[in-house]
JSON list of C-alpha atoms in Angstrom, two decimals:
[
{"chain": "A", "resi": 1, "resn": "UNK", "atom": "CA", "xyz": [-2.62, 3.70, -18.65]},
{"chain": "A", "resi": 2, "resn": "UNK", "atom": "CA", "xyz": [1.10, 4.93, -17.83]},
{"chain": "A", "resi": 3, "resn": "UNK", "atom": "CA", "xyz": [1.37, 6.99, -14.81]},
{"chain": "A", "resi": 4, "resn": "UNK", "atom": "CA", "xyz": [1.02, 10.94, -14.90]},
{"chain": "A", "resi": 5, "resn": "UNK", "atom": "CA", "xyz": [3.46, 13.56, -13.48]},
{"chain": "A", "resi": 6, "resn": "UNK", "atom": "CA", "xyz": [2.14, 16.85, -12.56]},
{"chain": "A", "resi": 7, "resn": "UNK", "atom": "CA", "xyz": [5.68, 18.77, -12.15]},
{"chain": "A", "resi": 8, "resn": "UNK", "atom": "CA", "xyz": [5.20, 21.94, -9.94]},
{"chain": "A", "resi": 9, "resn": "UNK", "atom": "CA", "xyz": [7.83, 24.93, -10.57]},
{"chain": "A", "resi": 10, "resn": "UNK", "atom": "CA", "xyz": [5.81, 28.23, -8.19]},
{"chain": "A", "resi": 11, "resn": "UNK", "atom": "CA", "xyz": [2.88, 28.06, -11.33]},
{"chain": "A", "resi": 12, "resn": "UNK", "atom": "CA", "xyz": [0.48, 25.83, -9.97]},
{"chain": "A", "resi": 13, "resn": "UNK", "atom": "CA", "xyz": [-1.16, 24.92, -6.58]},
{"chain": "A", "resi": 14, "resn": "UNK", "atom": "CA", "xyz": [-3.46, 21.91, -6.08]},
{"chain": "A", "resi": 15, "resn": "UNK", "atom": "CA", "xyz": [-6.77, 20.17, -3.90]},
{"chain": "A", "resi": 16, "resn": "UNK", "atom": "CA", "xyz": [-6.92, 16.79, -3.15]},
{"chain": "A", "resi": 17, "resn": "UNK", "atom": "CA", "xyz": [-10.26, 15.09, -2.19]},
{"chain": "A", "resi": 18, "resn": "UNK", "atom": "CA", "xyz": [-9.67, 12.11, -0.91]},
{"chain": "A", "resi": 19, "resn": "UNK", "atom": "CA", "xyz": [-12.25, 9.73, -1.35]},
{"chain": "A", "resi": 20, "resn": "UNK", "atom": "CA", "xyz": [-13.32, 11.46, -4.41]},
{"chain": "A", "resi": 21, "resn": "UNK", "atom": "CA", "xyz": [-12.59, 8.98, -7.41]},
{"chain": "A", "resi": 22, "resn": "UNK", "atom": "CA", "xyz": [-13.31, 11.00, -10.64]},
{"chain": "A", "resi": 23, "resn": "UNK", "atom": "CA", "xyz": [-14.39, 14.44, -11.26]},
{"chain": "A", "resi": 24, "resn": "UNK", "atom": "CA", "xyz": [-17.98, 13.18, -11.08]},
{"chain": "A", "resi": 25, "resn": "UNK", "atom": "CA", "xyz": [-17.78, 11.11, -8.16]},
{"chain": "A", "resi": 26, "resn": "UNK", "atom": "CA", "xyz": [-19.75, 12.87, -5.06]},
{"chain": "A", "resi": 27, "resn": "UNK", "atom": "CA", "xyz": [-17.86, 11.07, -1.73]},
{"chain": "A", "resi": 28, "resn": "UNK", "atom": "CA", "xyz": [-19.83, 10.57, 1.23]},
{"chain": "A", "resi": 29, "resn": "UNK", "atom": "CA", "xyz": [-19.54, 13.07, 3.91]},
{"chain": "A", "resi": 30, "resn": "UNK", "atom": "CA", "xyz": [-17.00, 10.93, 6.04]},
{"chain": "A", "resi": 31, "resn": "UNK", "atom": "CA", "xyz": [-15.53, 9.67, 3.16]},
{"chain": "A", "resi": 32, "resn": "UNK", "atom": "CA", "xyz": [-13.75, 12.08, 1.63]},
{"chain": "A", "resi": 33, "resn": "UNK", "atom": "CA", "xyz": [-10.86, 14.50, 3.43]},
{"chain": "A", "resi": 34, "resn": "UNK", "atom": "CA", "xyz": [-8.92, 17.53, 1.80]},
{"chain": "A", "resi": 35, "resn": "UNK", "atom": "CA", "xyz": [-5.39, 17.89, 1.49]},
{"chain": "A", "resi": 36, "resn": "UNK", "atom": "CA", "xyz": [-3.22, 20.62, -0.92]},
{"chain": "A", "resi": 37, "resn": "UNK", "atom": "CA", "xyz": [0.06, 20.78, -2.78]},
{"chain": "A", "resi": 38, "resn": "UNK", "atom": "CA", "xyz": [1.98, 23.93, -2.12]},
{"chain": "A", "resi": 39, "resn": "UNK", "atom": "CA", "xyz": [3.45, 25.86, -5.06]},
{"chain": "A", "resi": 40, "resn": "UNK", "atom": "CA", "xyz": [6.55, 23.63, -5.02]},
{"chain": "A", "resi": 41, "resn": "UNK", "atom": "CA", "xyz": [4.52, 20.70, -4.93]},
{"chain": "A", "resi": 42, "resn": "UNK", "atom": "CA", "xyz": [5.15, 19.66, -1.36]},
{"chain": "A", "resi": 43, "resn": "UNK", "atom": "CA", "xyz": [1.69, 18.45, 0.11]},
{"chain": "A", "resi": 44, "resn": "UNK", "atom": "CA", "xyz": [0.15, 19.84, 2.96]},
{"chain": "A", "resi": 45, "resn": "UNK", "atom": "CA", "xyz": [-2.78, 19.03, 4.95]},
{"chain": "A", "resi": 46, "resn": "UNK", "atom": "CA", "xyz": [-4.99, 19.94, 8.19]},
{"chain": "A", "resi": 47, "resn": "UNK", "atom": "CA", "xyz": [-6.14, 17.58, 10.59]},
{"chain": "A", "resi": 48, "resn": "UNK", "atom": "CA", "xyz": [-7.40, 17.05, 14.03]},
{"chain": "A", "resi": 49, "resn": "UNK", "atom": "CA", "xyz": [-5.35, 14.70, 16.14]},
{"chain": "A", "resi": 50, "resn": "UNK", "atom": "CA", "xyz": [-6.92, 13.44, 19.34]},
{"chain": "A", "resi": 51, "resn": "UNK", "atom": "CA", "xyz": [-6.94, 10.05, 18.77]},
{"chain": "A", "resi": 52, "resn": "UNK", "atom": "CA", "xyz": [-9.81, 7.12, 17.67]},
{"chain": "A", "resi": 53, "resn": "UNK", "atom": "CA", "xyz": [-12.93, 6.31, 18.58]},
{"chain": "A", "resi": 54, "resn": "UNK", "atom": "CA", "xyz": [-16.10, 7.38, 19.99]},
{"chain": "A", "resi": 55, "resn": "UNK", "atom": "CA", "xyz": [-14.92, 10.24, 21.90]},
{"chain": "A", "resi": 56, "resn": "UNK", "atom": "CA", "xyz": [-12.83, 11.28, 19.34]},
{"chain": "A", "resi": 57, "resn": "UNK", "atom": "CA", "xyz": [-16.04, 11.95, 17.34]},
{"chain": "A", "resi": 58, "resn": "UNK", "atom": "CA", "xyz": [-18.05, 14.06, 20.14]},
{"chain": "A", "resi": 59, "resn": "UNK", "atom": "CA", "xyz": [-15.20, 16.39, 20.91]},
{"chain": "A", "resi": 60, "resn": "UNK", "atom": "CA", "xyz": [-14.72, 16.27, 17.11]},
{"chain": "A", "resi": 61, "resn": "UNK", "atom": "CA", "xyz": [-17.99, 18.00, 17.04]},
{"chain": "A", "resi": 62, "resn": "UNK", "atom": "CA", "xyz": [-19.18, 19.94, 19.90]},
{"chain": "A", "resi": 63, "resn": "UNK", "atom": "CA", "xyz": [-15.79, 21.15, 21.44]},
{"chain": "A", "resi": 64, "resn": "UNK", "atom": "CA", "xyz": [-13.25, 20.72, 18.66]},
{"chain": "A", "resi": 65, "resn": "UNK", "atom": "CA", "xyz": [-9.99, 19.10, 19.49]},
{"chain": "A", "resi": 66, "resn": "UNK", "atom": "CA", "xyz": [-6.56, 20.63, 18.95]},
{"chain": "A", "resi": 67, "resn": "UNK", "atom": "CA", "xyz": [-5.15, 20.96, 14.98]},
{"chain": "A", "resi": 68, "resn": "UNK", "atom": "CA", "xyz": [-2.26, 20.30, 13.16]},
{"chain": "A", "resi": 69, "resn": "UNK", "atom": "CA", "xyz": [-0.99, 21.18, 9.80]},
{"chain": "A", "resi": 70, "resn": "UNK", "atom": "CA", "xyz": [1.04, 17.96, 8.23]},
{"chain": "A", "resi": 71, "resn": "UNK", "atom": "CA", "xyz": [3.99, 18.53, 5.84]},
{"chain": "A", "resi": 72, "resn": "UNK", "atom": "CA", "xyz": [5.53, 15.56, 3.52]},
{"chain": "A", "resi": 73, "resn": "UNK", "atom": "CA", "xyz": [7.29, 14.10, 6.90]},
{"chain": "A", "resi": 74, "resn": "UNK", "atom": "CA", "xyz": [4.04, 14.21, 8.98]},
{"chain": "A", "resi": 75, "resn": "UNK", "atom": "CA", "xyz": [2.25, 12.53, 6.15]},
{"chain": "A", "resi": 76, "resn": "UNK", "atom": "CA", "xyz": [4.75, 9.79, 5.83]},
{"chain": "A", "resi": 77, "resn": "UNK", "atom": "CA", "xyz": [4.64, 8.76, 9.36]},
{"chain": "A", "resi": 78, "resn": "UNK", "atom": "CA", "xyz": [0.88, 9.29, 9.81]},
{"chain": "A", "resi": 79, "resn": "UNK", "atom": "CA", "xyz": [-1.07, 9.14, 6.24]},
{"chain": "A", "resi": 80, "resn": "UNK", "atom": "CA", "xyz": [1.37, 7.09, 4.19]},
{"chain": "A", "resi": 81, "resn": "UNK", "atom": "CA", "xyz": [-1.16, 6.29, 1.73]},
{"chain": "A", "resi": 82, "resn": "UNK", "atom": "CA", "xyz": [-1.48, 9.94, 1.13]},
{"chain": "A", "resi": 83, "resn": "UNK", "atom": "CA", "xyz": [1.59, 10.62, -0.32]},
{"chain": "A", "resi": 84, "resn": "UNK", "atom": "CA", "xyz": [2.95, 7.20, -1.88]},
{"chain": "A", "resi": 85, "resn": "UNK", "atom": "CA", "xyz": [0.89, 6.11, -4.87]},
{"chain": "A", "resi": 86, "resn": "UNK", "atom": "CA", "xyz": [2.20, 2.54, -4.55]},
{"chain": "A", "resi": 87, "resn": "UNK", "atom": "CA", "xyz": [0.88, 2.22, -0.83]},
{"chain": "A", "resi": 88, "resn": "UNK", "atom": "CA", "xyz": [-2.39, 4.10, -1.89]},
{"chain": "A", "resi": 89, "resn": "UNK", "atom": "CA", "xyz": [-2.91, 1.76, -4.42]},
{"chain": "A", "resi": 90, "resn": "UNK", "atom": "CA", "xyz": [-2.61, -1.27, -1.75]},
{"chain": "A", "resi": 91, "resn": "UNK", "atom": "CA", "xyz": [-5.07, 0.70, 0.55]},
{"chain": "A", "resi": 92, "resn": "UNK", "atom": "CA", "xyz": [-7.64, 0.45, -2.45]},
{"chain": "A", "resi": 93, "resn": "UNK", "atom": "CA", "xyz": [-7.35, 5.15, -1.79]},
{"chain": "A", "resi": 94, "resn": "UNK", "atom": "CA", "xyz": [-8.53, 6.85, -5.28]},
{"chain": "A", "resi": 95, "resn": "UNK", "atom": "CA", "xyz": [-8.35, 10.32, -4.79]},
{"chain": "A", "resi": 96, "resn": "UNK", "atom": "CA", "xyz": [-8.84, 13.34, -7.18]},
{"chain": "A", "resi": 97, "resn": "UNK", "atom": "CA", "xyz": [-6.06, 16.03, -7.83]},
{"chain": "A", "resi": 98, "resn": "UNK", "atom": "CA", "xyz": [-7.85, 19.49, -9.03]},
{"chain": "A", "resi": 99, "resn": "UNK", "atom": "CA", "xyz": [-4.43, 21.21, -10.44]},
{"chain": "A", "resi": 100, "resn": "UNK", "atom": "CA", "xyz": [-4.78, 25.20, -10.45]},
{"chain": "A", "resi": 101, "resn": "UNK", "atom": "CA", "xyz": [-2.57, 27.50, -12.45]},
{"chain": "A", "resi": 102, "resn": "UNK", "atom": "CA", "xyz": [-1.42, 30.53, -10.51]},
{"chain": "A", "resi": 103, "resn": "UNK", "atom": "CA", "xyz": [0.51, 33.59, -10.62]},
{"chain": "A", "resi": 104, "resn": "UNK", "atom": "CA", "xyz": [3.47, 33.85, -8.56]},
{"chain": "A", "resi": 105, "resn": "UNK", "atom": "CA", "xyz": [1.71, 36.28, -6.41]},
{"chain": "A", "resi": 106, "resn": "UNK", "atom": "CA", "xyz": [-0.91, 33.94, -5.78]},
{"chain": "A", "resi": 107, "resn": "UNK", "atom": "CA", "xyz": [1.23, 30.93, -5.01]},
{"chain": "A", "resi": 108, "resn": "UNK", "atom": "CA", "xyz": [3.09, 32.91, -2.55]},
{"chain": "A", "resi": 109, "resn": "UNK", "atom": "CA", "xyz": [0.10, 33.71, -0.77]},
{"chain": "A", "resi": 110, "resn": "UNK", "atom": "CA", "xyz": [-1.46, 29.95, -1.23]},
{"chain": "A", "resi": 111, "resn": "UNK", "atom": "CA", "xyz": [2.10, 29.10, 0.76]},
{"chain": "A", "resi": 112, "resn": "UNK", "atom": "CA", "xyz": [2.00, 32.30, 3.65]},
{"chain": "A", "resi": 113, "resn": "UNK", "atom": "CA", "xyz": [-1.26, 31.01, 4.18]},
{"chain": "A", "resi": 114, "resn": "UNK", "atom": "CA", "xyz": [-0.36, 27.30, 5.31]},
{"chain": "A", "resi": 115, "resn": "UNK", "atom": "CA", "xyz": [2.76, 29.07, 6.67]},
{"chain": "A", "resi": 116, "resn": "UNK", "atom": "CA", "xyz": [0.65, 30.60, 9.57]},
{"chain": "A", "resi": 117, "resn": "UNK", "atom": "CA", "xyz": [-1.63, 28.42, 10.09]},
{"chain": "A", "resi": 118, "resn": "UNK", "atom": "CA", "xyz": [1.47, 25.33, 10.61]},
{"chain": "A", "resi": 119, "resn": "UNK", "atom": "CA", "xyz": [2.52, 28.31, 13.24]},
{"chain": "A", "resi": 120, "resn": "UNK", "atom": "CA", "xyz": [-0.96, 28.21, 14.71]},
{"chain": "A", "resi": 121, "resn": "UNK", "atom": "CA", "xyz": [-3.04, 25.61, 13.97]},
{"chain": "A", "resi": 122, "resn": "UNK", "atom": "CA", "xyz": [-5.87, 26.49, 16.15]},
{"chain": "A", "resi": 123, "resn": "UNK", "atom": "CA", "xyz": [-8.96, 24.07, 16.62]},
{"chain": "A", "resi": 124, "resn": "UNK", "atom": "CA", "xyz": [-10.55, 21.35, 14.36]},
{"chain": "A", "resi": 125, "resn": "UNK", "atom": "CA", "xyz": [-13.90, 20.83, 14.14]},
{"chain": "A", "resi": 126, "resn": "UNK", "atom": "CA", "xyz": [-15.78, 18.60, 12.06]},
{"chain": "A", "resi": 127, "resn": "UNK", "atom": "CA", "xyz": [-18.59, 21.54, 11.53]},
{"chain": "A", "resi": 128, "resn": "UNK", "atom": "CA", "xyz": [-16.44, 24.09, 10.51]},
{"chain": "A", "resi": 129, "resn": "UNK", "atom": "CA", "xyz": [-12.54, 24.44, 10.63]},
{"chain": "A", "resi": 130, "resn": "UNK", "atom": "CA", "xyz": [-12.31, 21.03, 9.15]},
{"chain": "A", "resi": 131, "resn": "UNK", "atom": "CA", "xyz": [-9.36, 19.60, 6.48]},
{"chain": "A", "resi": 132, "resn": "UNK", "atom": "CA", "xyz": [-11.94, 21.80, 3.53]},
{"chain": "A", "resi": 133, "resn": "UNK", "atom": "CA", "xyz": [-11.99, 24.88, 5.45]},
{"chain": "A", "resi": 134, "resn": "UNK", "atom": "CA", "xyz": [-8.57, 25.08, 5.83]},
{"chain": "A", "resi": 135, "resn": "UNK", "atom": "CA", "xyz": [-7.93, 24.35, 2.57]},
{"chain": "A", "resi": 136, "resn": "UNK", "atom": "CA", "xyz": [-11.10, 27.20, 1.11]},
{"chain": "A", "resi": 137, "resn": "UNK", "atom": "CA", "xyz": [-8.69, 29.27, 3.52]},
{"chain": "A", "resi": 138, "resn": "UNK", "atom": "CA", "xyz": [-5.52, 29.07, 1.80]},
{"chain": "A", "resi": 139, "resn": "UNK", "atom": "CA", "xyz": [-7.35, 29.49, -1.54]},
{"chain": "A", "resi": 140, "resn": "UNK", "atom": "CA", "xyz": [-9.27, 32.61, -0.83]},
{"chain": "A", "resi": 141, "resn": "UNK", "atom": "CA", "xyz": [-6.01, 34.38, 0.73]},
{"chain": "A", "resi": 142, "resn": "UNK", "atom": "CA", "xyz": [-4.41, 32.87, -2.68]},
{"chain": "A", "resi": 143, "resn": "UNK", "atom": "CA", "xyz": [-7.50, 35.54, -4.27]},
{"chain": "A", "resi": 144, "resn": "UNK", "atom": "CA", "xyz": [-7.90, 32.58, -6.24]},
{"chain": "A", "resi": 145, "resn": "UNK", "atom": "CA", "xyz": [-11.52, 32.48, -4.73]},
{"chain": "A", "resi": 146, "resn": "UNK", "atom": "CA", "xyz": [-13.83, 35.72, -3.03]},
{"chain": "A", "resi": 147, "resn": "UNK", "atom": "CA", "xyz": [-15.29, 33.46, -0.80]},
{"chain": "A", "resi": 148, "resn": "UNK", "atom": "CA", "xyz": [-16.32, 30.10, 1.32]},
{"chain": "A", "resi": 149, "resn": "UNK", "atom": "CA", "xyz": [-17.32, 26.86, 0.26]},
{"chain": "A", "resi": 150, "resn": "UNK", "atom": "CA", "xyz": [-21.37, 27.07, -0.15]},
{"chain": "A", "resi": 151, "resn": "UNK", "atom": "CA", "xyz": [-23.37, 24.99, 1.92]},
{"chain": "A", "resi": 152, "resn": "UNK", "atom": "CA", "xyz": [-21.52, 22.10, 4.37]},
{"chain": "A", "resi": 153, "resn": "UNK", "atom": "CA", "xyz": [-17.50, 22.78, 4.15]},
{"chain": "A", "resi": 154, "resn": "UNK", "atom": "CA", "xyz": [-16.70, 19.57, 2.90]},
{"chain": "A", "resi": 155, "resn": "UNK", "atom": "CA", "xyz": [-14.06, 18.49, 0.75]},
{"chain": "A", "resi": 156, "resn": "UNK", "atom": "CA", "xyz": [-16.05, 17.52, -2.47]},
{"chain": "A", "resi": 157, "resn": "UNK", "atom": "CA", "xyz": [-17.75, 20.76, -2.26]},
{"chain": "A", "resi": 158, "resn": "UNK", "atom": "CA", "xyz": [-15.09, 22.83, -2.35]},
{"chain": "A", "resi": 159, "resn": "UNK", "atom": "CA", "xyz": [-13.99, 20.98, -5.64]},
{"chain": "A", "resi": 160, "resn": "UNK", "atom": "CA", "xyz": [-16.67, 21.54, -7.25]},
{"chain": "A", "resi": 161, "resn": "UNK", "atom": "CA", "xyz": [-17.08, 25.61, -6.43]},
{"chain": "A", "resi": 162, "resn": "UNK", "atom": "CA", "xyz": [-13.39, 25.63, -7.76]},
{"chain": "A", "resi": 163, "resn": "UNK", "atom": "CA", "xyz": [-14.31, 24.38, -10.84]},
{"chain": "A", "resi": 164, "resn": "UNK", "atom": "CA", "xyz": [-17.21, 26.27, -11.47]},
{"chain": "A", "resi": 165, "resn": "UNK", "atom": "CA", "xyz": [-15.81, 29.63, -10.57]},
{"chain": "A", "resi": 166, "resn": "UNK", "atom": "CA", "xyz": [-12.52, 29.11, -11.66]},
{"chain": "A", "resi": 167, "resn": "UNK", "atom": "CA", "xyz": [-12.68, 26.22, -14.58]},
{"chain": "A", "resi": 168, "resn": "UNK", "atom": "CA", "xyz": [-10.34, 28.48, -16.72]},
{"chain": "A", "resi": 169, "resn": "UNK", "atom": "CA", "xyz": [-7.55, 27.39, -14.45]},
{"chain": "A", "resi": 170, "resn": "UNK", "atom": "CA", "xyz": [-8.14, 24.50, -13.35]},
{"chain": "A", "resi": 171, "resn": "UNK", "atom": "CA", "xyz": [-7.64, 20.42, -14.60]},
{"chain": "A", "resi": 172, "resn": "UNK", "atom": "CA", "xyz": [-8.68, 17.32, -13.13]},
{"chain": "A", "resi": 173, "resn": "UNK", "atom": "CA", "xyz": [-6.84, 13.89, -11.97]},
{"chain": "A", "resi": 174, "resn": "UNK", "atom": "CA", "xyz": [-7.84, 10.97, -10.44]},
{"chain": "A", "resi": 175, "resn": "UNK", "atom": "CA", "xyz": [-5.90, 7.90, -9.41]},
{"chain": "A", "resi": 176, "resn": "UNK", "atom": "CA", "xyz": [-3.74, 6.68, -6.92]},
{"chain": "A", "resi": 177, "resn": "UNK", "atom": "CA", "xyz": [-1.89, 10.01, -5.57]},
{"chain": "A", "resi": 178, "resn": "UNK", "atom": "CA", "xyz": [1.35, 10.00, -4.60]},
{"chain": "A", "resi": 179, "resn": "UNK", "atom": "CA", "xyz": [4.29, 12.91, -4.45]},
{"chain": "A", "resi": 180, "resn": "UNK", "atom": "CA", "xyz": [7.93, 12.54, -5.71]},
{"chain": "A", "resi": 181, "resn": "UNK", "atom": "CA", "xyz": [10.78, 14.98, -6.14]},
{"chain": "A", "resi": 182, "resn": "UNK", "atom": "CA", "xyz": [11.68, 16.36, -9.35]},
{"chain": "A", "resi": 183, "resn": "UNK", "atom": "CA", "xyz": [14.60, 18.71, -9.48]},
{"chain": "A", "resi": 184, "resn": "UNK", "atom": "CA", "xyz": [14.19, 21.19, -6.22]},
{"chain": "A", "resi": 185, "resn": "UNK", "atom": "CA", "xyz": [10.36, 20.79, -6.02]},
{"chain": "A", "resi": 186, "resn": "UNK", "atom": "CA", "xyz": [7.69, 18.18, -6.40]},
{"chain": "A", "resi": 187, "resn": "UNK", "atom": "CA", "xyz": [5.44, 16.26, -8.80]},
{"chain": "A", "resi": 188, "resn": "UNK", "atom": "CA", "xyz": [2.23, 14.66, -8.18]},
{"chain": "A", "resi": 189, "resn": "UNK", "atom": "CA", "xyz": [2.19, 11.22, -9.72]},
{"chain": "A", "resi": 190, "resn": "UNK", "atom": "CA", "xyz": [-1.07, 10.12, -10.55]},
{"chain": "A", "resi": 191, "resn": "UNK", "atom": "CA", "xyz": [-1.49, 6.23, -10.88]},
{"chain": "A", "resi": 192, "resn": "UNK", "atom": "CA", "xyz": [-4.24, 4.49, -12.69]},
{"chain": "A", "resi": 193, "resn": "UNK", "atom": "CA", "xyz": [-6.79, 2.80, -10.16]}
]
């Protein structure tokens, strides 16, 4: 199967899940993380950087540990194999691309949303404020959703309340993700696992 190019021009936003290798595919709770692509297609992510390991985990938790929003530079240097589809495909990452038409009211409020919060990222926590809040966040001050993911904010779940409240707008891609420019914005390329 050829390669796919989702070409973003302000009409369309998008969720990654990580993790997530088809539309049916249900990812493990620590397997599966949630990034977005801005209206322009430039992706954009939340995560909590403290560092590895044990105590990463327990802060993680029960304290939370201080946020950051990546853009396309911060993913390069730090989560290549979320933005190159060649070096995802080498990691063995399949992740699934839930593309979501817009208006041009929406995607301006889908991008003031990761706007403020790359201002002020504030505090991850695994329960709560994780990569899929964040991301239900920028979707419900798009008013492309009323409200929060149901049950555990995970990535996965999020997915699937967009598609069931919103399937009229929405389409589905999995495959090795990657971004590239096309003209002044972005395209997702979607490569065949």
């Amino acid at each position: 199967m050829a390669d796919q190019y989702i070409t973003f021009a302000g009409d369309k936003v998008a969720l990654i899940v990580r993790g997530k290798t088809s539309a049916e595919h249900s990812p493990g709770k620590l397997e599966q993380h949630a990034d977005c692509a801005r209206s322009n297609g430039q992706p954009v992510g939340y995560f909590g950087e403290a560092g590895e390991g044990s105590g990463y985990i327990f802060a993680a938790v029960l304290i939370g540990i201080r946020g950051e929003v990546y853009d396309l530079d911060a993913f390069k240097v730090h989560r290549p194999y979320y933005v190159d589809a060649a070096v995802a495909r080498g990691a063995g990452l399949v992740s699934t691309a839930l593309v979501v038409r817009v208006s041009s009211a929406q995607a301006g409020r889908f991008d003031d949303y990761w706007d403020r919060l790359a201002e002020d990222p504030g505090t991850f926590r695994l329960l709560g404020k994780n990569c899929s809040t964040r991301a239900s966040g920028a979707f419900r001050h798009a008013e492309i959703l009323a409200s929060g993911i149901p049950g555990l904010d995970t990535p996965d779940n999020l997915y699937k309340q967009l598609v069931r409240q919103r399937a009229d707008i929405c389409q589905s891609y999995s495959g090795h993700v990657g971004f590239t420019p096309v003209g002044g914005n972005m395209a997702i390329v979607i490569a065949a696992p």
